[in-house]
Amino acid sequence: MRSVLWLRARGGSRVLVYALLAASAVWVVVPLLWAVLNSIKTLEDTFRAGAIIPFLQFVPTLTSWRTVLMDPGILHALLTSIVVSAGTTLLVLLISLPAAYSLARFDFFVSSRDVTLWFLSQRVLPPVVLLVPFYIMMVQFHLIDTWTGLIITYSTFSLAFGVVIMRDVFRDISKEVEEAAKVEGATPWQIFVWIALPLSVDGIVVTAINIFAFSWNEALFSSAFTSLDAQTLASFILASRGTRDVNFNLAAANTLLAIGPPVILSFFFQRYLARGLSLGAVKG
Amino acid sequence: MTIAGAAGRPESAPYLTRRRSHGPGDERVFKYMMVGPAVLWVVALTLFPLFEVLRYSFADYVLGLGITHYVGLGNYAEVLESARFWHSILVTVIYVLLTVPIEVVFGFLLAWLVNLHAPGTKFFRMLITAPLFTMEVAIGYLGITMFSAQGGLVTSLLRLVGISIPWLSTATWGLTAAMILEVWRWTPFVFLLALAALAAIPDEIYDAAVIDCESHWQVMRHVAVPLAWPVMTIAVLFRLIEGFKAFGLPFALTGGGPGTSTQLFSIYDYLTTVEFFNFGKGSAMSIVMLAMLSVVIVLFFGQMRRRIG
C-alpha cells in the first residue's frame, strides 16, 4: 500500500525519491557489474577504455570462466565449501531445533529466557578469541585441514544463532494446537516432530540459509586450519590474493563464483530476513 | 500418530499421562533431553576453550610440547607494551567508528525511501539487500581490481575528473578503500532492520503526522526517528559488535599493508597465532580485546534482555 506521504508528495519530491533510489541501485550494482563484465572480457579489453557494452564495444569470451571452472584447486575448494556449509547447516539444525523448542515451551530451574541469553552470549564473542584453543584442539585431534574440523568449528559459532532464532520462531506457534494434541495423548516428542516442526518450515529455511551463508563466507578459521585438502573458496581466495599481480578477469570470475550461492539463496527468502539478522530482536 | 485415533475419548488421556510419567514421554525428562546436547556442545566447545584462552594467556605454549611454563603477566606486558597492538586497536576503532554511523544513516534513509511504497520500490528493496550475504573475502579481493593503480575502476573514474589517489599503496587510502567496501557490504543490514521498524509504524500515525508537520523532513525527524529508535539502537549495537570482528574484507583488500599499517585487531591476532605460533601472546591479546569490548557487550545484553521474551 502506498504511503500517505507518497500520495501527498509533490512532483519534485517524487522525482527526488526515485533519483535517490536509482543512485543507491547504481552504488550497489556497480561492483557486481564490474565483476560480471571483467569475467567475460579478455585481458586486453579489460584495460581498454570504452569497452563497456558487450557485443557492441567488445567481444565477450568465456575463457576466464573456463579457466576457473577447470582449475582442480578451485573445484576442490568449491566442493569443500558446499560440503562444509551443508554439513554445518544440518548439524546445527539437528542440535539447535530440539534445544530451541525445549526453551520455547518449558521452564527450567532458571528461566528459559536466561538460558537463551546465555546462548546468545556465545554469539557476541569475537571468533578470533577462540582461535588459539581451537587451533590447539584441531592439532591434538588431527583435524587440521579436514572437513570434519571445519564443520565442528563452524557449528560452534552457528549453534547459538540457531537456538536463539528458532526459539523465537517456535514461540510464535499457537499453543492451542499443541495443547489439543497433548490432551489426545501425543507425547512431547510427537508434538515436536509432527506439529511444531511442520509449522515452522519458513523459519527453519531462513535459519538454514543464514547458517549456510555464514559457513560459506567464513575466512578466518578456514585460513588458519586448512592448507590444501579442506581449503574452502574463502580461504582459497585469501591465499591467492596479492596486490601486484591480480589477474582482473580470473579475480572477477572467482568473486562471482564465491558470492553467488548465498546471495541467490537469500533472494528466495526475503521474509524473516530482518528477524533472522537481529536474532529475533526485530520482528518483520 | 495417535491424535486422530484418540479423538472423542477424553477418558484415555489421564491413563496415558500416568503411564508415561517416568519415561522419555515425561515432559520433565523430555525438556532436558532436548536442550542437553546444545548445552553440552557450548560447554565443551565454547566455555572450555574460553577457559583455555585464559590459561594460555598466562603461559608459554609450544606446539607439540604444550605449556612449557607459566609466565605470569608476561604475555600481557608484551601485548600492552607492543606498539603494533595499540596500532591495531586504533585502526579497528577508526574503522568501526567511521563505517557504522555511515551505514546507519544510509540504511535508515534508504529504508525511509523504500517504505514510501512508491511504484516499483519492491525492485529497489531486493537490489539494496543484494550485498548482504556476499563473501567478504571475495569483495575485498574484487576491491583490489577496483582500487588498483593500473586499470582499477575507481582509480580510472577519478582520474577522468583529474583526481589521483594512491588507494592501495598508502595506509590512509587503503583503509579508506576497505571502509568504502565495508559500507557497501553492511548498509543493507541496517536497511533491513530500519525497514522493519518503519513498517511497524501504523498508517494512522503517518496520517496524523502529515497534518501536523510541514514537510517530510519533519515527519521523519519528529515521528519516524523516535519510533524507530529502539530498533536502530539494536542495529547499531549489532554493527558495533560485528564491526570489531572485521577481518576478511580488509585483509583480502590490503593484506594488512602497506607494511602492517592496515592490520585491524583480528588480522593482527590471526597473524600472531597462525603465522608466528605465538599462542600465549595471541591469547593475552584476545583477553585484552574482550575486556575492551565488554562495554559494548553489556549494552547489547541490556537491550536483548528487554526484547527477548
Coordinates of C-alpha atoms in Angstrom, one line a residue:
Chain A
M1 CA 0.0 0.0 0.0
R2 CA 1.3 3.4 -0.9
S3 CA 2.3 5.6 2.0
V4 CA 0.2 8.6 2.7
L5 CA 3.5 10.6 2.4
W6 CA 4.0 9.4 -1.1
L7 CA 0.4 10.1 -2.1
R8 CA 0.7 13.7 -0.8
A9 CA 4.1 14.2 -2.3
R10 CA 4.6 16.8 -5.0
G11 CA 6.2 16.0 -8.3
G12 CA 9.5 17.4 -7.3
S13 CA 9.7 15.2 -4.2
R14 CA 8.7 12.2 -6.2
V15 CA 11.5 12.7 -8.7
L16 CA 13.9 13.2 -5.8
V17 CA 12.8 9.9 -4.2
Y18 CA 13.4 8.0 -7.5
A19 CA 16.7 9.8 -8.1
L20 CA 18.0 8.7 -4.7
L21 CA 16.7 5.1 -5.1
A22 CA 18.4 5.0 -8.5
A23 CA 21.6 6.3 -7.1
S24 CA 21.6 3.6 -4.4
A25 CA 20.9 1.0 -7.0
V26 CA 23.9 2.2 -9.0
W27 CA 26.1 2.1 -5.9
V28 CA 25.1 -1.5 -5.1
V29 CA 25.2 -2.8 -8.7
V30 CA 28.5 -1.2 -10.0
P31 CA 30.9 -3.5 -8.2
L32 CA 28.9 -6.5 -9.2
L33 CA 28.5 -5.3 -12.8
W34 CA 32.3 -4.6 -12.9
A35 CA 32.9 -8.2 -11.9
V36 CA 30.4 -9.6 -14.5
L37 CA 32.0 -7.5 -17.3
N38 CA 35.5 -8.4 -16.3
S39 CA 34.7 -12.0 -16.1
I40 CA 33.7 -12.1 -19.8
K41 CA 36.5 -9.8 -21.1
T42 CA 39.9 -10.6 -22.5
L43 CA 42.9 -9.1 -20.7
E44 CA 43.3 -6.5 -23.4
D45 CA 39.7 -5.4 -23.3
T46 CA 39.9 -5.1 -19.5
F47 CA 42.4 -2.2 -19.8
R48 CA 41.0 -0.7 -23.0
A49 CA 38.9 2.5 -22.4
G50 CA 35.4 2.4 -23.8
A51 CA 35.0 -1.4 -23.7
I52 CA 31.8 -1.4 -21.6
I53 CA 28.8 -2.8 -23.6
P54 CA 29.3 -6.5 -24.5
F55 CA 28.9 -7.4 -28.2
L56 CA 28.9 -3.7 -29.2
Q57 CA 32.1 -2.5 -27.7
F58 CA 33.9 -5.7 -27.0
V59 CA 33.6 -9.4 -27.9
P60 CA 32.6 -11.4 -24.8
T61 CA 34.6 -14.5 -24.0
L62 CA 34.1 -17.4 -21.6
T63 CA 37.9 -18.0 -21.3
S64 CA 38.1 -16.8 -17.7
W65 CA 35.1 -18.9 -16.7
R66 CA 36.6 -21.9 -18.4
T67 CA 39.9 -21.4 -16.7
V68 CA 38.3 -21.0 -13.3
L69 CA 35.8 -23.9 -13.7
M70 CA 38.6 -26.3 -15.0
D71 CA 41.0 -25.4 -12.2
P72 CA 41.2 -28.5 -10.0
G73 CA 42.1 -26.4 -7.0
I74 CA 39.1 -24.2 -7.3
L75 CA 36.8 -27.1 -8.0
H76 CA 38.0 -28.8 -4.9
A77 CA 37.6 -25.6 -2.9
L78 CA 34.0 -25.3 -4.3
L79 CA 33.3 -28.9 -3.2
T80 CA 34.7 -28.3 0.2
S81 CA 32.7 -25.1 0.6
I82 CA 29.5 -27.0 -0.3
V83 CA 30.1 -30.0 1.9
V84 CA 31.3 -28.0 4.9
S85 CA 28.5 -25.4 4.7
A86 CA 25.8 -28.0 4.1
G87 CA 27.3 -30.3 6.8
T88 CA 27.4 -27.4 9.3
T89 CA 23.8 -26.4 8.5
L90 CA 22.5 -29.9 9.0
L91 CA 24.4 -30.5 12.3
V92 CA 23.4 -27.1 13.7
L93 CA 19.7 -27.7 12.9
L94 CA 19.9 -31.2 14.4
I95 CA 21.2 -29.9 17.7
S96 CA 19.6 -26.5 17.9
L97 CA 16.0 -27.3 16.8
P98 CA 15.3 -29.6 19.8
A99 CA 17.0 -27.2 22.2
A100 CA 15.1 -24.2 20.8
Y101 CA 11.8 -26.0 21.1
S102 CA 12.5 -27.0 24.6
L103 CA 13.4 -23.4 25.6
A104 CA 10.3 -22.1 23.8
R105 CA 7.9 -24.4 25.6
F106 CA 9.3 -25.3 29.0
D107 CA 10.8 -23.5 32.0
F108 CA 13.9 -24.8 33.9
F109 CA 15.3 -24.2 37.3
V110 CA 16.4 -21.0 35.7
S111 CA 14.1 -19.1 33.4
S112 CA 14.3 -20.2 29.7
R113 CA 15.0 -16.5 28.9
D114 CA 18.2 -16.6 30.9
V115 CA 19.3 -19.8 29.2
T116 CA 18.6 -18.2 25.8
L117 CA 20.6 -15.1 26.8
W118 CA 23.4 -17.5 27.8
F119 CA 23.3 -19.0 24.4
L120 CA 23.3 -15.5 22.9
S121 CA 26.4 -14.6 24.8
Q122 CA 28.3 -17.1 22.7
R123 CA 27.3 -15.2 19.6
V124 CA 28.8 -11.9 20.8
L125 CA 32.2 -13.4 21.4
P126 CA 34.6 -12.3 18.6
P127 CA 35.5 -15.6 16.9
V128 CA 39.2 -14.7 16.9
V129 CA 39.2 -15.1 20.7
L130 CA 38.8 -18.8 20.3
L131 CA 41.4 -19.2 17.6
V132 CA 44.2 -20.3 19.9
P133 CA 42.3 -23.1 21.8
F134 CA 40.6 -24.3 18.6
Y135 CA 43.9 -24.4 16.8
I136 CA 45.5 -26.5 19.5
M137 CA 42.4 -28.7 19.7
M138 CA 42.5 -29.3 16.0
V139 CA 46.2 -30.3 16.1
Q140 CA 45.6 -32.6 19.1
F141 CA 42.7 -34.4 17.4
H142 CA 44.3 -34.5 14.0
L143 CA 41.6 -32.3 12.5
I144 CA 43.8 -29.7 10.8
D145 CA 42.9 -29.5 7.1
T146 CA 39.9 -31.7 7.3
W147 CA 36.2 -31.1 6.6
T148 CA 35.2 -32.5 10.0
G149 CA 37.4 -29.9 11.7
L150 CA 35.7 -27.1 9.9
I151 CA 32.2 -28.4 10.4
I152 CA 32.8 -28.7 14.2
T153 CA 34.3 -25.2 14.3
Y154 CA 31.5 -23.6 12.3
S155 CA 28.8 -25.4 14.1
T156 CA 30.1 -24.0 17.3
F157 CA 29.7 -20.4 16.0
S158 CA 26.3 -21.0 14.5
L159 CA 24.7 -23.1 17.3
A160 CA 23.8 -20.1 19.4
F161 CA 22.2 -18.4 16.4
G162 CA 20.2 -21.5 15.6
V163 CA 18.9 -21.8 19.2
V164 CA 18.0 -18.2 19.7
I165 CA 16.3 -17.6 16.4
M166 CA 14.4 -20.9 16.3
R167 CA 13.2 -20.4 19.9
D168 CA 11.6 -17.2 18.7
V169 CA 10.0 -18.9 15.8
F170 CA 8.6 -21.8 17.9
R171 CA 7.2 -19.3 20.4
D172 CA 5.0 -17.9 17.6
I173 CA 3.2 -21.2 17.1
S174 CA -0.1 -21.1 18.7
K175 CA -0.1 -23.3 21.8
E176 CA -3.7 -24.4 21.3
V177 CA -2.9 -27.0 18.6
E178 CA -0.2 -28.4 20.8
E179 CA -2.5 -28.5 23.9
A180 CA -5.1 -30.3 21.9
A181 CA -2.6 -32.9 20.7
K182 CA -1.5 -33.3 24.3
V183 CA -5.0 -33.9 25.5
E184 CA -5.3 -36.6 22.9
G185 CA -2.3 -38.4 24.3
A186 CA 0.5 -37.3 22.0
T187 CA 4.0 -37.4 23.5
P188 CA 6.0 -34.2 23.6
W189 CA 8.3 -35.7 21.0
Q190 CA 5.4 -36.4 18.7
I191 CA 4.1 -32.9 19.2
F192 CA 7.6 -31.5 18.3
V193 CA 8.1 -33.6 15.2
W194 CA 4.6 -33.7 13.8
I195 CA 3.2 -30.3 14.8
A196 CA 6.0 -27.8 15.8
L197 CA 8.5 -28.6 13.0
P198 CA 6.0 -28.6 10.1
L199 CA 4.5 -25.3 11.3
S200 CA 8.0 -23.7 11.4
V201 CA 9.3 -24.6 8.0
D202 CA 9.7 -21.0 6.9
G203 CA 11.7 -20.1 10.0
I204 CA 13.8 -23.2 9.6
V205 CA 14.6 -22.4 6.0
V206 CA 15.7 -18.8 6.8
T207 CA 17.8 -20.1 9.7
A208 CA 19.4 -22.7 7.4
I209 CA 20.2 -20.1 4.8
N210 CA 21.8 -17.9 7.4
I211 CA 24.0 -20.7 8.8
F212 CA 24.9 -21.8 5.3
A213 CA 25.9 -18.3 4.3
F214 CA 28.0 -17.8 7.5
S215 CA 29.9 -21.1 6.9
W216 CA 30.3 -20.4 3.2
N217 CA 31.7 -16.9 3.8
E218 CA 33.9 -17.6 6.9
A219 CA 37.6 -17.0 6.1
L220 CA 39.5 -16.6 9.4
F221 CA 39.3 -20.2 10.7
S222 CA 39.3 -21.8 7.3
S223 CA 42.5 -20.0 6.5
A224 CA 44.0 -20.9 9.8
F225 CA 43.0 -24.6 9.8
T226 CA 43.3 -25.6 6.2
S227 CA 46.0 -25.5 3.5
L228 CA 45.2 -28.0 0.8
D229 CA 42.7 -30.8 1.4
A230 CA 40.0 -28.8 3.1
Q231 CA 40.6 -25.3 1.6
T232 CA 37.3 -23.6 1.2
L233 CA 36.6 -21.0 -1.5
A234 CA 37.1 -18.2 1.0
S235 CA 40.5 -19.4 2.2
F236 CA 41.4 -20.2 -1.4
I237 CA 40.7 -16.6 -2.4
L238 CA 42.5 -15.2 0.6
A239 CA 45.5 -17.4 -0.2
S240 CA 45.6 -16.3 -3.8
R241 CA 45.5 -12.5 -3.1
G242 CA 48.4 -10.2 -3.8
T243 CA 48.1 -6.5 -4.8
R244 CA 50.7 -6.7 -7.5
D245 CA 49.7 -9.4 -10.0
V246 CA 46.0 -9.9 -9.7
N247 CA 44.5 -11.2 -12.9
F248 CA 41.4 -9.0 -13.2
N249 CA 39.4 -11.5 -15.3
L250 CA 40.1 -14.5 -13.1
A251 CA 39.6 -12.5 -10.0
A252 CA 36.2 -11.4 -11.3
A253 CA 35.1 -14.9 -12.2
N254 CA 36.3 -16.2 -8.8
T255 CA 34.5 -13.5 -7.0
L256 CA 31.2 -14.2 -8.7
L257 CA 31.5 -17.9 -8.1
A258 CA 32.2 -17.3 -4.4
I259 CA 29.5 -14.7 -3.7
G260 CA 26.8 -16.4 -5.9
P261 CA 25.3 -19.2 -3.9
P262 CA 24.4 -17.4 -0.6
V263 CA 23.2 -14.3 -2.4
I264 CA 20.9 -16.3 -4.8
L265 CA 19.6 -18.3 -1.8
S266 CA 18.7 -15.1 0.1
F267 CA 16.7 -13.7 -2.8
F268 CA 14.2 -16.5 -2.4
F269 CA 13.6 -15.7 1.2
Q270 CA 13.2 -12.0 1.8
R271 CA 10.6 -12.6 4.5
Y272 CA 12.0 -13.0 8.0
L273 CA 15.4 -11.7 7.0
A274 CA 15.4 -8.8 9.4
R275 CA 14.2 -11.1 12.2
G276 CA 17.0 -13.6 11.5
L277 CA 19.6 -10.9 11.3
S278 CA 18.7 -9.4 14.6
L279 CA 18.3 -12.7 16.4
G280 CA 14.6 -12.2 16.8
A281 CA 15.0 -8.8 18.4
V282 CA 13.3 -7.1 15.5
K283 CA 10.1 -8.6 14.1
G284 CA 9.4 -8.2 10.4
Chain B
M1 CA 0.3 -40.7 15.2
T2 CA -2.3 -41.3 17.8
I3 CA -4.1 -37.9 17.8
A4 CA -6.9 -38.8 15.4
G5 CA -7.4 -42.3 16.9
A6 CA -7.9 -41.0 20.3
A7 CA -10.4 -38.3 19.3
G8 CA -13.6 -38.3 21.3
R9 CA -12.2 -40.5 24.1
P10 CA -11.0 -37.9 26.6
E11 CA -11.1 -40.6 29.4
S12 CA -8.0 -42.1 27.9
A13 CA -5.9 -39.0 28.5
P14 CA -5.2 -39.4 32.2
Y15 CA -4.3 -43.0 31.7
L16 CA -1.7 -42.1 29.0
T17 CA -0.3 -39.3 31.1
R18 CA 0.2 -41.6 34.1
R19 CA 1.7 -44.3 32.1
R20 CA 4.4 -42.0 30.7
S21 CA 5.1 -40.1 33.8
H22 CA 8.6 -41.6 34.2
G23 CA 9.6 -42.5 30.6
P24 CA 11.0 -40.2 27.9
G25 CA 7.5 -39.1 27.2
D26 CA 7.5 -37.3 30.5
E27 CA 8.0 -33.5 30.0
R28 CA 10.4 -33.2 32.8
V29 CA 12.8 -35.7 31.2
F30 CA 12.0 -34.6 27.7
K31 CA 12.9 -30.9 28.1
Y32 CA 16.3 -31.8 29.4
M33 CA 17.0 -34.4 26.7
M34 CA 16.1 -31.8 24.1
V35 CA 18.2 -29.0 25.4
G36 CA 21.1 -31.2 26.7
P37 CA 23.1 -31.7 23.5
A38 CA 23.2 -28.0 22.7
V39 CA 24.2 -27.1 26.3
L40 CA 26.9 -29.7 26.3
W41 CA 28.2 -28.5 23.0
V42 CA 28.5 -24.9 24.2
V43 CA 30.2 -26.0 27.4
A44 CA 32.7 -28.2 25.7
L45 CA 33.4 -26.1 22.6
T46 CA 32.9 -22.5 23.8
L47 CA 33.2 -22.2 27.6
F48 CA 36.0 -24.7 28.0
P49 CA 38.1 -23.2 25.1
L50 CA 37.4 -19.7 26.7
F51 CA 38.8 -21.0 29.9
E52 CA 41.8 -22.4 28.0
V53 CA 42.5 -19.0 26.3
L54 CA 42.7 -17.5 29.8
R55 CA 45.1 -20.2 30.9
Y56 CA 47.3 -19.9 27.7
S57 CA 47.4 -16.2 28.2
F58 CA 49.5 -16.7 31.3
A59 CA 51.7 -19.3 29.7
D60 CA 54.3 -20.1 27.1
Y61 CA 52.8 -22.6 24.7
V62 CA 55.0 -24.5 22.2
L63 CA 53.2 -26.5 19.6
G64 CA 53.8 -30.2 20.2
L65 CA 55.1 -29.7 23.7
G66 CA 52.1 -27.9 25.2
I67 CA 52.5 -25.4 28.0
T68 CA 56.2 -25.3 28.8
H69 CA 55.9 -22.9 31.8
Y70 CA 53.7 -20.2 33.1
V71 CA 55.0 -16.6 32.7
G72 CA 52.5 -14.8 34.9
L73 CA 51.6 -11.5 33.3
G74 CA 54.5 -11.7 30.9
N75 CA 52.3 -12.1 27.8
Y76 CA 50.0 -9.2 28.9
A77 CA 53.0 -7.0 29.4
E78 CA 54.3 -7.9 26.0
V79 CA 50.9 -7.1 24.4
L80 CA 50.3 -3.8 26.3
E81 CA 53.8 -2.6 25.5
S82 CA 53.6 -3.5 21.8
A83 CA 53.1 -0.5 19.6
R84 CA 51.7 -2.8 16.9
F85 CA 48.9 -4.0 19.2
W86 CA 47.9 -0.4 20.0
H87 CA 48.1 0.5 16.4
S88 CA 45.8 -2.4 15.5
I89 CA 43.3 -1.3 18.2
L90 CA 43.5 2.3 16.9
V91 CA 42.9 1.2 13.3
T92 CA 40.0 -1.0 14.4
V93 CA 38.4 1.8 16.3
I94 CA 38.7 4.2 13.4
Y95 CA 37.3 1.6 11.1
V96 CA 34.3 0.9 13.2
L97 CA 33.6 4.5 14.3
L98 CA 33.7 5.7 10.7
T99 CA 31.8 2.9 9.0
V100 CA 29.0 2.2 11.5
P101 CA 27.5 5.8 11.6
I102 CA 27.6 6.0 7.8
E103 CA 25.9 2.6 7.5
V104 CA 23.2 3.7 10.0
V105 CA 22.4 7.0 8.2
F106 CA 22.4 5.4 4.7
G107 CA 20.5 2.4 5.9
F108 CA 17.8 4.5 7.6
L109 CA 17.4 6.9 4.7
L110 CA 17.1 4.1 2.2
A111 CA 14.6 2.3 4.4
W112 CA 12.6 5.6 4.6
L113 CA 12.5 5.9 0.8
V114 CA 11.6 2.3 0.3
N115 CA 8.9 2.5 3.0
L116 CA 7.1 5.2 1.0
H117 CA 5.9 2.3 -1.2
A118 CA 6.2 4.3 -4.4
P119 CA 5.5 2.2 -7.5
G120 CA 8.4 -0.2 -8.2
T121 CA 10.1 0.0 -4.8
K122 CA 9.9 -3.8 -4.3
F123 CA 12.6 -4.0 -7.0
F124 CA 14.8 -1.5 -5.2
R125 CA 14.3 -3.3 -1.9
M126 CA 15.6 -6.5 -3.4
L127 CA 18.5 -4.8 -5.1
I128 CA 19.6 -2.9 -2.0
T129 CA 19.8 -6.1 0.0
A130 CA 22.0 -7.9 -2.5
P131 CA 25.3 -7.3 -0.8
L132 CA 24.0 -8.7 2.4
F133 CA 25.3 -12.3 2.0
T134 CA 28.3 -11.7 -0.2
M135 CA 31.6 -13.3 0.9
E136 CA 33.7 -10.5 2.5
V137 CA 37.0 -12.0 1.4
A138 CA 35.7 -12.1 -2.2
I139 CA 34.6 -8.5 -2.0
G140 CA 38.0 -7.4 -0.7
Y141 CA 39.6 -9.4 -3.5
L142 CA 37.4 -7.8 -6.1
G143 CA 38.2 -4.5 -4.4
I144 CA 41.9 -4.9 -5.5
T145 CA 40.8 -4.7 -9.1
M146 CA 38.6 -1.7 -8.3
F147 CA 41.2 0.3 -6.5
S148 CA 44.2 -0.9 -8.4
A149 CA 46.5 1.9 -9.7
Q150 CA 46.6 0.3 -13.1
G151 CA 43.1 0.0 -14.7
G152 CA 41.2 -0.1 -11.4
L153 CA 37.6 1.1 -11.8
V154 CA 37.5 3.7 -9.1
T155 CA 41.1 4.9 -9.8
S156 CA 40.2 5.3 -13.5
L157 CA 36.9 7.1 -12.9
L158 CA 38.6 9.5 -10.6
R159 CA 41.4 10.1 -13.0
L160 CA 38.8 11.2 -15.6
V161 CA 37.9 14.1 -13.3
G162 CA 41.5 14.8 -12.5
I163 CA 41.8 13.2 -9.1
S164 CA 44.7 10.8 -8.5
I165 CA 44.5 8.8 -5.3
P166 CA 47.1 6.2 -4.3
W167 CA 44.5 3.8 -3.0
L168 CA 46.4 0.6 -2.1
S169 CA 49.9 2.0 -1.6
T170 CA 49.2 4.1 1.4
A171 CA 47.7 3.2 4.8
T172 CA 45.1 6.0 4.9
W173 CA 43.7 5.3 1.5
G174 CA 44.0 1.6 1.8
L175 CA 41.9 1.8 5.0
T176 CA 39.5 4.2 3.2
A177 CA 39.1 1.8 0.4
A178 CA 38.3 -1.0 2.8
M179 CA 35.8 1.2 4.7
I180 CA 34.0 2.1 1.4
L181 CA 33.6 -1.6 0.7
E182 CA 32.6 -2.3 4.3
V183 CA 29.8 0.3 4.0
W184 CA 28.7 -1.3 0.7
R185 CA 28.7 -4.7 2.4
W186 CA 26.9 -3.8 5.6
T187 CA 24.5 -0.9 4.9
P188 CA 21.8 -3.5 3.8
F189 CA 21.9 -4.9 7.3
V190 CA 20.9 -1.6 8.8
F191 CA 18.5 -1.0 6.0
L192 CA 16.5 -4.2 6.6
L193 CA 16.3 -3.6 10.3
A194 CA 15.2 0.0 9.8
L195 CA 12.7 -1.0 7.2
A196 CA 11.2 -3.5 9.7
A197 CA 11.0 -0.7 12.3
L198 CA 9.4 1.8 9.9
A199 CA 6.9 -0.7 8.5
A200 CA 5.8 -1.4 12.1
I201 CA 4.6 2.2 12.5
P202 CA 0.8 2.2 11.9
D203 CA -0.5 4.2 8.9
E204 CA -2.7 6.2 11.3
I205 CA 0.3 7.8 12.8
Y206 CA 1.5 9.0 9.4
D207 CA -2.0 10.2 8.6
A208 CA -1.9 12.3 11.7
A209 CA 1.7 13.4 11.2
V210 CA 1.2 14.8 7.7
I211 CA -1.4 17.1 9.0
D212 CA 0.7 18.4 11.9
C213 CA 4.1 18.5 10.1
E214 CA 5.1 20.9 7.3
S215 CA 7.5 18.6 5.5
H216 CA 8.6 15.0 5.0
W217 CA 11.7 16.0 6.8
Q218 CA 9.7 16.9 9.9
V219 CA 7.7 13.7 9.8
M220 CA 11.0 11.8 9.7
R221 CA 12.6 13.8 12.5
H222 CA 9.6 14.1 14.9
V223 CA 7.7 10.8 14.2
A224 CA 9.7 8.1 12.4
V225 CA 13.1 8.6 14.1
P226 CA 11.8 8.5 17.6
L227 CA 9.5 5.5 16.9
A228 CA 12.3 3.6 15.1
W229 CA 14.9 4.5 17.7
P230 CA 14.8 1.2 19.8
V231 CA 15.3 -0.9 16.7
M232 CA 18.0 1.4 15.5
T233 CA 19.8 1.0 18.8
I234 CA 19.8 -2.7 18.3
A235 CA 21.1 -2.2 14.8
V236 CA 23.9 0.0 16.0
L237 CA 24.9 -2.5 18.7
F238 CA 24.9 -5.4 16.3
R239 CA 27.1 -3.4 13.9
L240 CA 29.5 -2.3 16.6
I241 CA 29.9 -5.9 17.7
E242 CA 30.3 -7.3 14.2
G243 CA 32.5 -4.3 13.2
F244 CA 35.1 -5.2 15.8
K245 CA 35.2 -8.7 14.3
A246 CA 36.1 -7.3 10.9
F247 CA 38.7 -9.5 9.2
G248 CA 38.1 -10.9 5.8
L249 CA 37.3 -7.8 3.8
P250 CA 40.2 -5.5 4.8
F251 CA 42.6 -8.4 4.9
A252 CA 41.8 -9.5 1.4
L253 CA 41.9 -6.0 0.1
T254 CA 45.1 -4.7 1.7
G255 CA 46.7 -7.8 3.2
G256 CA 47.2 -5.6 6.3
G257 CA 49.7 -3.5 4.3
P258 CA 51.4 -1.5 3.2
G259 CA 53.7 -2.9 5.9
T260 CA 51.5 -3.5 8.9
S261 CA 49.6 -0.2 8.7
T262 CA 46.1 -1.6 8.0
Q263 CA 46.2 -4.5 10.3
L264 CA 42.9 -4.5 12.2
F265 CA 42.8 -6.2 15.6
S266 CA 41.5 -9.5 14.2
I267 CA 44.2 -9.6 11.5
Y268 CA 47.0 -8.9 14.0
D269 CA 45.7 -11.6 16.4
Y270 CA 45.3 -14.0 13.5
L271 CA 48.9 -13.4 12.3
T272 CA 50.3 -13.6 15.8
T273 CA 48.6 -17.0 16.3
V274 CA 48.8 -18.6 12.9
E275 CA 52.0 -17.2 11.3
F276 CA 54.2 -16.8 14.4
F277 CA 52.6 -19.5 16.5
N278 CA 52.8 -17.2 19.5
F279 CA 49.9 -18.7 21.3
G280 CA 50.5 -17.1 24.6
K281 CA 50.6 -13.6 23.2
G282 CA 47.7 -14.3 20.9
S283 CA 45.6 -15.4 23.9
A284 CA 46.5 -12.5 26.0
M285 CA 45.6 -10.2 23.1
S286 CA 42.2 -11.8 22.8
I287 CA 41.5 -11.3 26.5
V288 CA 42.5 -7.6 26.4
M289 CA 40.3 -7.1 23.4
L290 CA 37.4 -8.9 25.1
A291 CA 37.8 -6.6 28.2
M292 CA 37.7 -3.5 26.0
L293 CA 34.6 -4.8 24.2
S294 CA 32.8 -5.6 27.4
V295 CA 31.2 -2.1 27.5
V296 CA 29.5 -2.7 24.1
I297 CA 28.6 -6.3 25.1
V298 CA 27.0 -5.2 28.3
L299 CA 24.9 -2.6 26.5
F300 CA 24.0 -5.2 23.9
F301 CA 22.8 -7.6 26.5
G302 CA 20.7 -4.9 28.3
Q303 CA 18.9 -4.3 25.0
M304 CA 18.5 -8.0 24.1
R305 CA 17.2 -8.9 27.6
R306 CA 14.4 -6.4 27.2
R307 CA 13.5 -7.7 23.7
I308 CA 13.7 -11.4 24.3
G309 CA 10.6 -12.8 25.9

